[in-house]
Amino acid sequence: MARVAVVTGGTRGIGEAISLALRDAGMTVAANYAGNDERAREFTDRTGIRAYKFDVADFDACLAGVQQIEAELGPVDVLVNNAGITRDGTMKRMNRQAWDDVIDTNLGGCFNMAKAVWEGMSARKYGRIVNIGSINGQAGQYGQVNYAAAKSGIHGFTKALAQEGARAGITVNAIAPGYIDTDMVAAVPADVLEKIVAKIPVGRLGKAEEIARGVAFLCAEDGGFITGSTLSINGGQHMY
């Protein structure tokens, strides 16, 4: 029977590439999304992957969402915490809501989803959890104290949870992408983006499929000896 994988923020950008990579690896994939119903329908029609709408920042919604997925597809053995948002601004301009929104979604969502699947994974003595961090959680970034804090927190969350899951057959790893050619990066002003690319040793933005390849590697059946690790995929921009 195919493993069931949940990918949060799984219908667009990096999340879409991850959903497709896990599907192509033989898994049954459930792609979570938060709000764009039209995009989710188009994604499902094109890929055959079911999309499930709930907010990862909402603990009860995550429990209910996973319950629905398991009722329809089977027990969840693979979780990819990819959902994330930005509310950029300097400390001078950032308000508390912008801080809370990013922390609750990007970091809180990892807790909410892991909590929802943890008991089942532990009982079955098998699980793969991959959390998507960021180069900006490793190196910091001007105007992103909320985003950098959340992504840095993901790396600590990963290391701690890996220790809890090790004896239960659950691996917990993270991937720290650099600047990837997605809608989020495309919104960066051209002159700023040019400066960013100039700092990447390989001389280009990354591709979502390159992140997805790393996720598929960490989620593999024979990946049981890799846990608590962070895989940096950033073109050499930050060697950590």
GROMACS .gro file of C-alpha atoms in nm, residues 110-197:
model
   88
  110CYS     CA    1   0.498   2.293   1.205
  111PHE     CA    2   0.393   2.217   1.562
  112ASN     CA    3   0.023   2.190   1.476
  113MET     CA    4   0.077   1.947   1.191
  114ALA     CA    5   0.342   1.739   1.367
  115LYS     CA    6   0.114   1.709   1.668
  116ALA     CA    7  -0.169   1.591   1.444
  117VAL     CA    8   0.033   1.303   1.294
  118TRP     CA    9   0.274   1.218   1.575
  119GLU     CA   10   0.064   0.970   1.771
  120GLY     CA   11  -0.018   0.766   1.461
  121MET     CA   12   0.341   0.762   1.338
  122SER     CA   13   0.462   0.657   1.683
  123ALA     CA   14   0.210   0.374   1.703
  124ARG     CA   15   0.312   0.243   1.360
  125LYS     CA   16   0.685   0.293   1.433
  126TYR     CA   17   0.736   0.480   1.107
  127GLY     CA   18   0.734   0.839   0.996
  128ARG     CA   19   0.909   1.095   0.781
  129ILE     CA   20   0.879   1.465   0.865
  130VAL     CA   21   1.054   1.733   0.661
  131ASN     CA   22   1.031   2.098   0.762
  132ILE     CA   23   1.109   2.371   0.511
  133GLY     CA   24   1.331   2.634   0.670
  134SER     CA   25   1.522   2.904   0.486
  135ILE     CA   26   1.863   3.050   0.421
  136ASN     CA   27   1.725   3.358   0.597
  137GLY     CA   28   1.668   3.151   0.910
  138GLN     CA   29   2.037   3.063   0.903
  139ALA     CA   30   2.192   3.395   0.802
  140GLY     CA   31   1.920   3.649   0.888
  141GLN     CA   32   1.781   3.910   0.650
  142TYR     CA   33   1.717   4.283   0.682
  143GLY     CA   34   1.349   4.361   0.724
  144GLN     CA   35   1.253   4.004   0.810
  145VAL     CA   36   1.286   3.965   1.186
  146ASN     CA   37   0.957   3.773   1.196
  147TYR     CA   38   1.035   3.545   0.901
  148ALA     CA   39   1.395   3.485   1.005
  149ALA     CA   40   1.291   3.407   1.361
  150ALA     CA   41   1.025   3.162   1.247
  151LYS     CA   42   1.255   2.985   1.003
  152SER     CA   43   1.540   2.973   1.254
  153GLY     CA   44   1.292   2.826   1.501
  154ILE     CA   45   1.210   2.554   1.250
  155HIS     CA   46   1.572   2.440   1.251
  156GLY     CA   47   1.573   2.411   1.632
  157PHE     CA   48   1.230   2.244   1.629
  158THR     CA   49   1.365   1.988   1.383
  159LYS     CA   50   1.666   1.894   1.593
  160ALA     CA   51   1.466   1.859   1.913
  161LEU     CA   52   1.180   1.660   1.760
  162ALA     CA   53   1.425   1.430   1.583
  163GLN     CA   54   1.552   1.318   1.922
  164GLU     CA   55   1.198   1.234   2.034
  165GLY     CA   56   1.116   1.039   1.719
  166ALA     CA   57   1.438   0.843   1.669
  167ARG     CA   58   1.347   0.535   1.872
  168ALA     CA   59   0.997   0.532   1.723
  169GLY     CA   60   1.121   0.509   1.364
  170ILE     CA   61   1.030   0.871   1.289
  171THR     CA   62   1.290   1.084   1.115
  172VAL     CA   63   1.268   1.462   1.134
  173ASN     CA   64   1.480   1.672   0.901
  174ALA     CA   65   1.482   2.020   0.752
  175ILE     CA   66   1.567   2.177   0.420
  176ALA     CA   67   1.691   2.535   0.404
  177PRO     CA   68   1.627   2.669   0.054
  178GLY     CA   69   1.809   2.969  -0.081
  179TYR     CA   70   1.646   3.203  -0.330
  180ILE     CA   71   1.417   2.996  -0.552
  181ASP     CA   72   1.241   3.108  -0.870
  182THR     CA   73   0.887   3.123  -0.728
  183ASP     CA   74   0.606   3.380  -0.721
  184MET     CA   75   0.732   3.505  -0.383
  185VAL     CA   76   1.078   3.580  -0.520
  186ALA     CA   77   0.935   3.716  -0.845
  187ALA     CA   78   0.768   3.990  -0.638
  188VAL     CA   79   1.111   4.124  -0.537
  189PRO     CA   80   1.204   4.442  -0.730
  190ALA     CA   81   1.426   4.366  -1.030
  191ASP     CA   82   1.719   4.574  -0.907
  192VAL     CA   83   1.713   4.401  -0.567
  193LEU     CA   84   1.684   4.058  -0.728
  194GLU     CA   85   1.984   4.132  -0.947
  195LYS     CA   86   2.192   4.204  -0.637
  196ILE     CA   87   2.072   3.881  -0.474
  197VAL     CA   88   2.167   3.668  -0.775
   0.00000   0.00000   0.00000
